[in-house]
Amino acid sequence: IAIGIALLLGIRFPDNFDQPYSSVSIQEFWRRWHMTLSRWLRDYVYIPLGGNRNGEQAEVRNLIVTMALGGLWHGASWTFVIWGLYHGFGLAVERWWKERPARPVVDLRDRAPAPGAGGGAGRHPVGTTERTEVMQVVEERTPLNPWLARAGVFAFVTVGWVVFRSTDLPAAISYLTGLVTNWGVGDLVTPTVLLAIAAGMVGQFVPKRWGDAVEYRVSALPPGLIGLGVGLWLVVVNLLGPVGVAPFIYFQF
């Protein structure tokens, strides 16, 4: 609604989400999720604290403090603070993992002997090679499969959402404990919900230009047809949404 009203006034808001669940790292997730807030935290909290300019320990501290304040920005509750700390420590561990020393590799190769080497001329026939050990230290770091990385980031972020949306810390602990102790399918897991989740996940990997093309084509349709489509979409949202009106999360600021 805010984006549409702003466009009517000639104001174009910057993009705020960019397919965040397709991210292969936590850092990339925060470059795609709530991008305006991420940039604000970077420019007005992380960089003034020192950013990454004063050594590794200071960088880790600045990351954790920034994310903790980002959690507190969502509301004065311990669940939000813990959620922010959770992502702060996740970012710190991820950065340590990427910057850890590479594993040295010894590369053994066959090579032709240098002229005059090997104990004198005539020792090796022309055209043959001498088995020599050539030790070369190679900096190697095994890359993680992108789809495994996406699955790991998705699991990490989803666990954090449990804490974020819980009413209090005991409720979050109870819910997380139930994930590994209470097996079974709940009443909320219906084919319609599973289809909606699958559609949402597939949408994370649809090229942005496809969405722009659809938007352009829809905007060229007759107004009556557009209104009919919007009405049908609202019916779908009403069928999939919760009963009643859910309170807007940012009202608690």
PDB file of C-alpha atoms in Angstrom:
ATOM      1  CA  ILE A   1       0.000   0.000   0.000  1.00  0.00           C
ATOM      2  CA  ALA A   2       2.804   2.414   0.914  1.00  0.00           C
ATOM      3  CA  ILE A   3       4.661   1.642  -2.341  1.00  0.00           C
ATOM      4  CA  GLY A   4       1.513   2.213  -4.413  1.00  0.00           C
ATOM      5  CA  ILE A   5       0.604   5.512  -2.713  1.00  0.00           C
ATOM      6  CA  ALA A   6       4.203   6.706  -3.100  1.00  0.00           C
ATOM      7  CA  LEU A   7       4.108   5.952  -6.838  1.00  0.00           C
ATOM      8  CA  LEU A   8       0.901   7.996  -7.149  1.00  0.00           C
ATOM      9  CA  LEU A   9       2.856  10.908  -5.631  1.00  0.00           C
ATOM     10  CA  GLY A  10       5.795  10.373  -7.975  1.00  0.00           C
ATOM     11  CA  ILE A  11       8.052   8.802  -5.314  1.00  0.00           C
ATOM     12  CA  ARG A  12       9.747   5.461  -6.006  1.00  0.00           C
ATOM     13  CA  PHE A  13      10.839   3.554  -2.925  1.00  0.00           C
ATOM     14  CA  PRO A  14      14.004   1.447  -3.105  1.00  0.00           C
ATOM     15  CA  ASP A  15      13.577  -2.317  -3.257  1.00  0.00           C
ATOM     16  CA  ASN A  16      13.354  -3.830   0.194  1.00  0.00           C
ATOM     17  CA  PHE A  17      13.479  -7.579  -0.519  1.00  0.00           C
ATOM     18  CA  ASP A  18      15.342  -9.436  -3.254  1.00  0.00           C
ATOM     19  CA  GLN A  19      14.576 -13.177  -3.108  1.00  0.00           C
ATOM     20  CA  PRO A  20      16.320 -13.593   0.275  1.00  0.00           C
ATOM     21  CA  TYR A  21      15.642 -17.331   0.607  1.00  0.00           C
ATOM     22  CA  SER A  22      17.849 -18.041  -2.408  1.00  0.00           C
ATOM     23  CA  SER A  23      20.899 -16.795  -0.463  1.00  0.00           C
ATOM     24  CA  VAL A  24      23.937 -19.043  -0.105  1.00  0.00           C
ATOM     25  CA  SER A  25      25.232 -17.273   3.033  1.00  0.00           C
ATOM     26  CA  ILE A  26      23.865 -15.400   6.026  1.00  0.00           C
ATOM     27  CA  GLN A  27      25.663 -12.273   4.862  1.00  0.00           C
ATOM     28  CA  GLU A  28      23.962 -12.514   1.467  1.00  0.00           C
ATOM     29  CA  PHE A  29      20.628 -13.078   3.212  1.00  0.00           C
ATOM     30  CA  TRP A  30      20.976  -9.714   4.977  1.00  0.00           C
ATOM     31  CA  ARG A  31      21.870  -8.081   1.672  1.00  0.00           C
ATOM     32  CA  ARG A  32      18.551  -9.350   0.301  1.00  0.00           C
ATOM     33  CA  TRP A  33      16.255  -9.222   3.367  1.00  0.00           C
ATOM     34  CA  HIS A  34      14.862  -5.881   4.558  1.00  0.00           C
ATOM     35  CA  MET A  35      17.586  -4.144   2.588  1.00  0.00           C
ATOM     36  CA  THR A  36      16.723  -0.629   3.713  1.00  0.00           C
ATOM     37  CA  LEU A  37      17.048  -1.612   7.374  1.00  0.00           C
ATOM     38  CA  SER A  38      20.267  -3.526   6.667  1.00  0.00           C
ATOM     39  CA  ARG A  39      21.801  -0.495   4.982  1.00  0.00           C
ATOM     40  CA  TRP A  40      20.686   1.770   7.829  1.00  0.00           C
ATOM     41  CA  LEU A  41      22.250  -0.518  10.432  1.00  0.00           C
ATOM     42  CA  ARG A  42      25.431  -0.694   8.365  1.00  0.00           C
ATOM     43  CA  ASP A  43      25.744   3.067   7.832  1.00  0.00           C
ATOM     44  CA  TYR A  44      24.613   4.332  11.256  1.00  0.00           C
ATOM     45  CA  VAL A  45      25.620   1.548  13.654  1.00  0.00           C
ATOM     46  CA  TYR A  46      28.205  -0.883  12.245  1.00  0.00           C
ATOM     47  CA  ILE A  47      30.483   1.644  10.512  1.00  0.00           C
ATOM     48  CA  PRO A  48      30.400   4.240  13.369  1.00  0.00           C
ATOM     49  CA  LEU A  49      31.348   1.440  15.781  1.00  0.00           C
ATOM     50  CA  GLY A  50      34.472   0.869  13.687  1.00  0.00           C
ATOM     51  CA  GLY A  51      33.287  -1.718  11.192  1.00  0.00           C
ATOM     52  CA  ASN A  52      36.159  -4.029  10.255  1.00  0.00           C
ATOM     53  CA  ARG A  53      38.895  -1.430  10.641  1.00  0.00           C
ATOM     54  CA  ASN A  54      40.278  -2.339  14.069  1.00  0.00           C
ATOM     55  CA  GLY A  55      41.053  -6.019  13.857  1.00  0.00           C
ATOM     56  CA  GLU A  56      39.141  -9.275  13.880  1.00  0.00           C
ATOM     57  CA  GLN A  57      37.940  -9.157  17.485  1.00  0.00           C
ATOM     58  CA  ALA A  58      36.572  -5.628  17.085  1.00  0.00           C
ATOM     59  CA  GLU A  59      34.851  -6.639  13.859  1.00  0.00           C
ATOM     60  CA  VAL A  60      33.127  -9.581  15.577  1.00  0.00           C
ATOM     61  CA  ARG A  61      32.051  -7.325  18.458  1.00  0.00           C
ATOM     62  CA  ASN A  62      30.671  -4.718  16.050  1.00  0.00           C
ATOM     63  CA  LEU A  63      28.737  -7.353  14.124  1.00  0.00           C
ATOM     64  CA  ILE A  64      27.123  -8.774  17.253  1.00  0.00           C
ATOM     65  CA  VAL A  65      26.294  -5.360  18.741  1.00  0.00           C
ATOM     66  CA  THR A  66      24.802  -4.174  15.449  1.00  0.00           C
ATOM     67  CA  MET A  67      22.571  -7.223  15.047  1.00  0.00           C
ATOM     68  CA  ALA A  68      21.507  -7.106  18.714  1.00  0.00           C
ATOM     69  CA  LEU A  69      20.413  -3.482  18.245  1.00  0.00           C
ATOM     70  CA  GLY A  70      18.692  -4.525  15.012  1.00  0.00           C
ATOM     71  CA  GLY A  71      16.726  -7.081  16.999  1.00  0.00           C
ATOM     72  CA  LEU A  72      15.843  -4.529  19.668  1.00  0.00           C
ATOM     73  CA  TRP A  73      14.634  -2.201  16.891  1.00  0.00           C
ATOM     74  CA  HIS A  74      11.756  -4.641  16.276  1.00  0.00           C
ATOM     75  CA  GLY A  75      10.472  -4.394  19.836  1.00  0.00           C
ATOM     76  CA  ALA A  76      11.437  -4.227  23.506  1.00  0.00           C
ATOM     77  CA  SER A  77      11.473  -7.968  24.148  1.00  0.00           C
ATOM     78  CA  TRP A  78      14.159 -10.509  24.969  1.00  0.00           C
ATOM     79  CA  THR A  79      13.036 -12.657  22.038  1.00  0.00           C
ATOM     80  CA  PHE A  80      14.006  -9.872  19.621  1.00  0.00           C
ATOM     81  CA  VAL A  81      17.335  -9.281  21.349  1.00  0.00           C
ATOM     82  CA  ILE A  82      18.187 -12.989  21.315  1.00  0.00           C
ATOM     83  CA  TRP A  83      17.151 -13.177  17.662  1.00  0.00           C
ATOM     84  CA  GLY A  84      19.534 -10.328  16.860  1.00  0.00           C
ATOM     85  CA  LEU A  85      22.369 -11.940  18.846  1.00  0.00           C
ATOM     86  CA  TYR A  86      21.653 -15.231  17.073  1.00  0.00           C
ATOM     87  CA  HIS A  87      22.198 -13.627  13.677  1.00  0.00           C
ATOM     88  CA  GLY A  88      25.175 -11.635  14.939  1.00  0.00           C
ATOM     89  CA  PHE A  89      26.985 -14.757  16.127  1.00  0.00           C
ATOM     90  CA  GLY A  90      25.956 -16.522  12.911  1.00  0.00           C
ATOM     91  CA  LEU A  91      27.550 -13.771  10.825  1.00  0.00           C
ATOM     92  CA  ALA A  92      30.691 -13.850  12.970  1.00  0.00           C
ATOM     93  CA  VAL A  93      31.080 -17.635  12.663  1.00  0.00           C
ATOM     94  CA  GLU A  94      30.428 -17.490   8.937  1.00  0.00           C
ATOM     95  CA  ARG A  95      33.082 -14.800   8.480  1.00  0.00           C
ATOM     96  CA  TRP A  96      35.582 -16.815  10.526  1.00  0.00           C
ATOM     97  CA  TRP A  97      34.831 -19.875   8.383  1.00  0.00           C
ATOM     98  CA  LYS A  98      35.450 -17.972   5.151  1.00  0.00           C
ATOM     99  CA  GLU A  99      38.663 -16.377   6.399  1.00  0.00           C
ATOM    100  CA  ARG A 100      40.164 -19.456   8.061  1.00  0.00           C
ATOM    101  CA  PRO A 101      43.621 -20.565   6.793  1.00  0.00           C
ATOM    102  CA  ALA A 102      43.418 -22.663   3.665  1.00  0.00           C
ATOM    103  CA  ARG A 103      44.485 -26.311   3.704  1.00  0.00           C
ATOM    104  CA  PRO A 104      47.983 -26.815   2.191  1.00  0.00           C
ATOM    105  CA  VAL A 105      48.126 -29.385  -0.603  1.00  0.00           C
ATOM    106  CA  VAL A 106      51.279 -31.129  -1.848  1.00  0.00           C
ATOM    107  CA  ASP A 107      51.246 -31.406  -5.640  1.00  0.00           C
ATOM    108  CA  LEU A 108      53.410 -34.228  -7.024  1.00  0.00           C
ATOM    109  CA  ARG A 109      54.065 -34.070 -10.759  1.00  0.00           C
ATOM    110  CA  ASP A 110      56.212 -35.682 -13.417  1.00  0.00           C
ATOM    111  CA  ARG A 111      58.543 -33.329 -15.176  1.00  0.00           C
ATOM    112  CA  ALA A 112      61.326 -33.629 -17.692  1.00  0.00           C
ATOM    113  CA  PRO A 113      64.813 -33.283 -16.213  1.00  0.00           C
ATOM    114  CA  ALA A 114      66.636 -30.068 -16.848  1.00  0.00           C
ATOM    115  CA  PRO A 115      69.482 -30.254 -19.363  1.00  0.00           C
ATOM    116  CA  GLY A 116      72.623 -31.534 -17.683  1.00  0.00           C
ATOM    117  CA  ALA A 117      70.745 -32.641 -14.560  1.00  0.00           C
ATOM    118  CA  GLY A 118      70.517 -36.157 -13.240  1.00  0.00           C
ATOM    119  CA  GLY A 119      74.186 -37.053 -12.829  1.00  0.00           C
ATOM    120  CA  GLY A 120      75.661 -36.235 -16.190  1.00  0.00           C
ATOM    121  CA  ALA A 121      74.860 -36.306 -19.889  1.00  0.00           C
ATOM    122  CA  GLY A 122      73.742 -39.549 -21.482  1.00  0.00           C
ATOM    123  CA  ARG A 123      72.216 -40.958 -18.315  1.00  0.00           C
ATOM    124  CA  HIS A 124      68.615 -40.541 -19.583  1.00  0.00           C
ATOM    125  CA  PRO A 125      67.689 -41.287 -23.201  1.00  0.00           C
ATOM    126  CA  VAL A 126      66.337 -38.476 -25.289  1.00  0.00           C
ATOM    127  CA  GLY A 127      62.538 -38.081 -24.986  1.00  0.00           C
ATOM    128  CA  THR A 128      62.136 -39.749 -21.566  1.00  0.00           C
ATOM    129  CA  THR A 129      61.044 -38.096 -18.334  1.00  0.00           C
ATOM    130  CA  GLU A 130      62.463 -38.452 -14.878  1.00  0.00           C
ATOM    131  CA  ARG A 131      60.155 -39.086 -11.905  1.00  0.00           C
ATOM    132  CA  THR A 132      60.898 -36.231  -9.539  1.00  0.00           C
ATOM    133  CA  GLU A 133      58.941 -34.920  -6.587  1.00  0.00           C
ATOM    134  CA  VAL A 134      57.885 -31.358  -7.178  1.00  0.00           C
ATOM    135  CA  MET A 135      56.342 -29.986  -4.002  1.00  0.00           C
ATOM    136  CA  GLN A 136      54.005 -27.092  -4.562  1.00  0.00           C
ATOM    137  CA  VAL A 137      51.906 -25.676  -1.734  1.00  0.00           C
ATOM    138  CA  VAL A 138      48.462 -24.904  -3.065  1.00  0.00           C
ATOM    139  CA  GLU A 139      45.943 -22.864  -1.113  1.00  0.00           C
ATOM    140  CA  GLU A 140      42.803 -24.974  -1.316  1.00  0.00           C
ATOM    141  CA  ARG A 141      39.436 -24.466   0.318  1.00  0.00           C
ATOM    142  CA  THR A 142      36.728 -26.893  -0.724  1.00  0.00           C
ATOM    143  CA  PRO A 143      33.698 -24.897  -1.949  1.00  0.00           C
ATOM    144  CA  LEU A 144      30.328 -25.781  -0.486  1.00  0.00           C
ATOM    145  CA  ASN A 145      27.637 -26.950  -2.877  1.00  0.00           C
ATOM    146  CA  PRO A 146      25.336 -23.939  -3.519  1.00  0.00           C
ATOM    147  CA  TRP A 147      22.162 -25.919  -2.863  1.00  0.00           C
ATOM    148  CA  LEU A 148      23.528 -27.313   0.397  1.00  0.00           C
ATOM    149  CA  ALA A 149      24.509 -23.764   1.348  1.00  0.00           C
ATOM    150  CA  ARG A 150      20.990 -22.523   0.571  1.00  0.00           C
ATOM    151  CA  ALA A 151      19.456 -25.320   2.638  1.00  0.00           C
ATOM    152  CA  GLY A 152      21.747 -24.485   5.555  1.00  0.00           C
ATOM    153  CA  VAL A 153      20.956 -20.766   5.414  1.00  0.00           C
ATOM    154  CA  PHE A 154      17.227 -21.507   5.141  1.00  0.00           C
ATOM    155  CA  ALA A 155      17.355 -23.785   8.209  1.00  0.00           C
ATOM    156  CA  PHE A 156      19.381 -21.215  10.171  1.00  0.00           C
ATOM    157  CA  VAL A 157      17.018 -18.359   9.318  1.00  0.00           C
ATOM    158  CA  THR A 158      13.893 -20.437   9.979  1.00  0.00           C
ATOM    159  CA  VAL A 159      15.052 -21.436  13.464  1.00  0.00           C
ATOM    160  CA  GLY A 160      15.639 -17.744  14.147  1.00  0.00           C
ATOM    161  CA  TRP A 161      12.076 -16.918  13.067  1.00  0.00           C
ATOM    162  CA  VAL A 162      10.747 -19.231  15.774  1.00  0.00           C
ATOM    163  CA  VAL A 163      12.410 -17.068  18.414  1.00  0.00           C
ATOM    164  CA  PHE A 164      11.409 -13.874  16.610  1.00  0.00           C
ATOM    165  CA  ARG A 165       7.691 -14.722  16.487  1.00  0.00           C
ATOM    166  CA  SER A 166       7.351 -16.328  19.919  1.00  0.00           C
ATOM    167  CA  THR A 167       5.528 -14.412  22.613  1.00  0.00           C
ATOM    168  CA  ASP A 168       8.329 -15.004  25.097  1.00  0.00           C
ATOM    169  CA  LEU A 169      11.516 -17.028  25.544  1.00  0.00           C
ATOM    170  CA  PRO A 170       9.885 -20.059  27.283  1.00  0.00           C
ATOM    171  CA  ALA A 171       7.437 -20.348  24.374  1.00  0.00           C
ATOM    172  CA  ALA A 172      10.322 -20.306  21.883  1.00  0.00           C
ATOM    173  CA  ILE A 173      12.214 -22.993  23.810  1.00  0.00           C
ATOM    174  CA  SER A 174       9.066 -25.117  24.032  1.00  0.00           C
ATOM    175  CA  TYR A 175       8.426 -24.808  20.313  1.00  0.00           C
ATOM    176  CA  LEU A 176      12.017 -25.629  19.337  1.00  0.00           C
ATOM    177  CA  THR A 177      12.034 -28.593  21.708  1.00  0.00           C
ATOM    178  CA  GLY A 178       8.796 -29.842  20.178  1.00  0.00           C
ATOM    179  CA  LEU A 179      10.383 -29.856  16.724  1.00  0.00           C
ATOM    180  CA  VAL A 180      12.599 -32.781  17.774  1.00  0.00           C
ATOM    181  CA  THR A 181      10.364 -34.486  20.358  1.00  0.00           C
ATOM    182  CA  ASN A 182       6.789 -34.210  19.014  1.00  0.00           C
ATOM    183  CA  TRP A 183       6.695 -36.022  15.709  1.00  0.00           C
ATOM    184  CA  GLY A 184       3.614 -35.893  13.530  1.00  0.00           C
ATOM    185  CA  VAL A 185       1.608 -33.614  11.257  1.00  0.00           C
ATOM    186  CA  GLY A 186      -0.330 -30.761  12.829  1.00  0.00           C
ATOM    187  CA  ASP A 187      -3.797 -29.552  11.910  1.00  0.00           C
ATOM    188  CA  LEU A 188      -2.386 -26.526  10.090  1.00  0.00           C
ATOM    189  CA  VAL A 189      -0.471 -28.674   7.580  1.00  0.00           C
ATOM    190  CA  THR A 190      -2.960 -29.022   4.733  1.00  0.00           C
ATOM    191  CA  PRO A 191      -2.416 -29.590   0.994  1.00  0.00           C
ATOM    192  CA  THR A 192      -3.335 -25.941   0.345  1.00  0.00           C
ATOM    193  CA  VAL A 193      -0.740 -24.682   2.810  1.00  0.00           C
ATOM    194  CA  LEU A 194       1.930 -27.012   1.405  1.00  0.00           C
ATOM    195  CA  LEU A 195       1.112 -25.810  -2.117  1.00  0.00           C
ATOM    196  CA  ALA A 196       1.400 -22.185  -1.006  1.00  0.00           C
ATOM    197  CA  ILE A 197       4.777 -22.882   0.647  1.00  0.00           C
ATOM    198  CA  ALA A 198       6.043 -24.669  -2.473  1.00  0.00           C
ATOM    199  CA  ALA A 199       4.902 -21.771  -4.677  1.00  0.00           C
ATOM    200  CA  GLY A 200       6.618 -19.297  -2.364  1.00  0.00           C
ATOM    201  CA  MET A 201       9.890 -21.231  -2.443  1.00  0.00           C
ATOM    202  CA  VAL A 202       9.817 -21.573  -6.231  1.00  0.00           C
ATOM    203  CA  GLY A 203       9.205 -17.839  -6.447  1.00  0.00           C
ATOM    204  CA  GLN A 204      12.554 -17.222  -4.742  1.00  0.00           C
ATOM    205  CA  PHE A 205      14.335 -18.481  -7.860  1.00  0.00           C
ATOM    206  CA  VAL A 206      12.214 -16.872 -10.597  1.00  0.00           C
ATOM    207  CA  PRO A 207      14.347 -14.328 -12.488  1.00  0.00           C
ATOM    208  CA  LYS A 208      13.349 -10.780 -11.654  1.00  0.00           C
ATOM    209  CA  ARG A 209      12.975  -9.865 -15.317  1.00  0.00           C
ATOM    210  CA  TRP A 210      10.148 -12.414 -15.587  1.00  0.00           C
ATOM    211  CA  GLY A 211       8.205 -10.617 -12.868  1.00  0.00           C
ATOM    212  CA  ASP A 212       8.839  -7.264 -14.544  1.00  0.00           C
ATOM    213  CA  ALA A 213       7.568  -8.670 -17.852  1.00  0.00           C
ATOM    214  CA  VAL A 214       4.382 -10.002 -16.222  1.00  0.00           C
ATOM    215  CA  GLU A 215       3.798  -6.671 -14.461  1.00  0.00           C
ATOM    216  CA  TYR A 216       4.180  -4.815 -17.755  1.00  0.00           C
ATOM    217  CA  ARG A 217       1.758  -7.118 -19.572  1.00  0.00           C
ATOM    218  CA  VAL A 218      -0.816  -6.975 -16.768  1.00  0.00           C
ATOM    219  CA  SER A 219      -0.680  -3.180 -16.716  1.00  0.00           C
ATOM    220  CA  ALA A 220      -1.740  -3.182 -20.381  1.00  0.00           C
ATOM    221  CA  LEU A 221      -4.931  -5.176 -19.697  1.00  0.00           C
ATOM    222  CA  PRO A 222      -8.369  -3.497 -19.536  1.00  0.00           C
ATOM    223  CA  PRO A 223      -9.121  -1.988 -16.079  1.00  0.00           C
ATOM    224  CA  GLY A 224     -12.140  -4.246 -15.566  1.00  0.00           C
ATOM    225  CA  LEU A 225     -10.056  -7.362 -16.109  1.00  0.00           C
ATOM    226  CA  ILE A 226      -7.366  -6.070 -13.738  1.00  0.00           C
ATOM    227  CA  GLY A 227     -10.027  -5.432 -11.078  1.00  0.00           C
ATOM    228  CA  LEU A 228     -11.394  -8.961 -11.515  1.00  0.00           C
ATOM    229  CA  GLY A 229      -7.894 -10.406 -11.103  1.00  0.00           C
ATOM    230  CA  VAL A 230      -7.244  -8.349  -7.958  1.00  0.00           C
ATOM    231  CA  GLY A 231     -10.566  -9.519  -6.513  1.00  0.00           C
ATOM    232  CA  LEU A 232      -9.747 -13.175  -7.160  1.00  0.00           C
ATOM    233  CA  TRP A 233      -6.312 -12.686  -5.591  1.00  0.00           C
ATOM    234  CA  LEU A 234      -7.877 -11.172  -2.474  1.00  0.00           C
ATOM    235  CA  VAL A 235     -10.172 -14.215  -2.205  1.00  0.00           C
ATOM    236  CA  VAL A 236      -7.112 -16.506  -2.330  1.00  0.00           C
ATOM    237  CA  VAL A 237      -5.352 -14.431   0.336  1.00  0.00           C
ATOM    238  CA  ASN A 238      -8.443 -14.590   2.539  1.00  0.00           C
ATOM    239  CA  LEU A 239      -8.657 -18.389   2.181  1.00  0.00           C
ATOM    240  CA  LEU A 240      -4.983 -18.896   3.040  1.00  0.00           C
ATOM    241  CA  GLY A 241      -4.747 -16.255   5.754  1.00  0.00           C
ATOM    242  CA  PRO A 242      -5.564 -16.637   9.458  1.00  0.00           C
ATOM    243  CA  VAL A 243      -9.019 -16.047  10.867  1.00  0.00           C
ATOM    244  CA  GLY A 244      -9.514 -12.446  11.927  1.00  0.00           C
ATOM    245  CA  VAL A 245      -7.113  -9.563  11.530  1.00  0.00           C
ATOM    246  CA  ALA A 246      -3.529 -10.268  12.557  1.00  0.00           C
ATOM    247  CA  PRO A 247      -1.935  -7.295  14.380  1.00  0.00           C
ATOM    248  CA  PHE A 248       0.756  -5.518  12.427  1.00  0.00           C
ATOM    249  CA  ILE A 249       4.082  -6.458  14.018  1.00  0.00           C
ATOM    250  CA  TYR A 250       5.510  -2.928  13.874  1.00  0.00           C
ATOM    251  CA  PHE A 251       2.631  -1.451  15.900  1.00  0.00           C
ATOM    252  CA  GLN A 252       4.516  -2.462  19.058  1.00  0.00           C
ATOM    253  CA  PHE A 253       7.387  -0.036  18.454  1.00  0.00           C
TER     254      PHE A 253
END
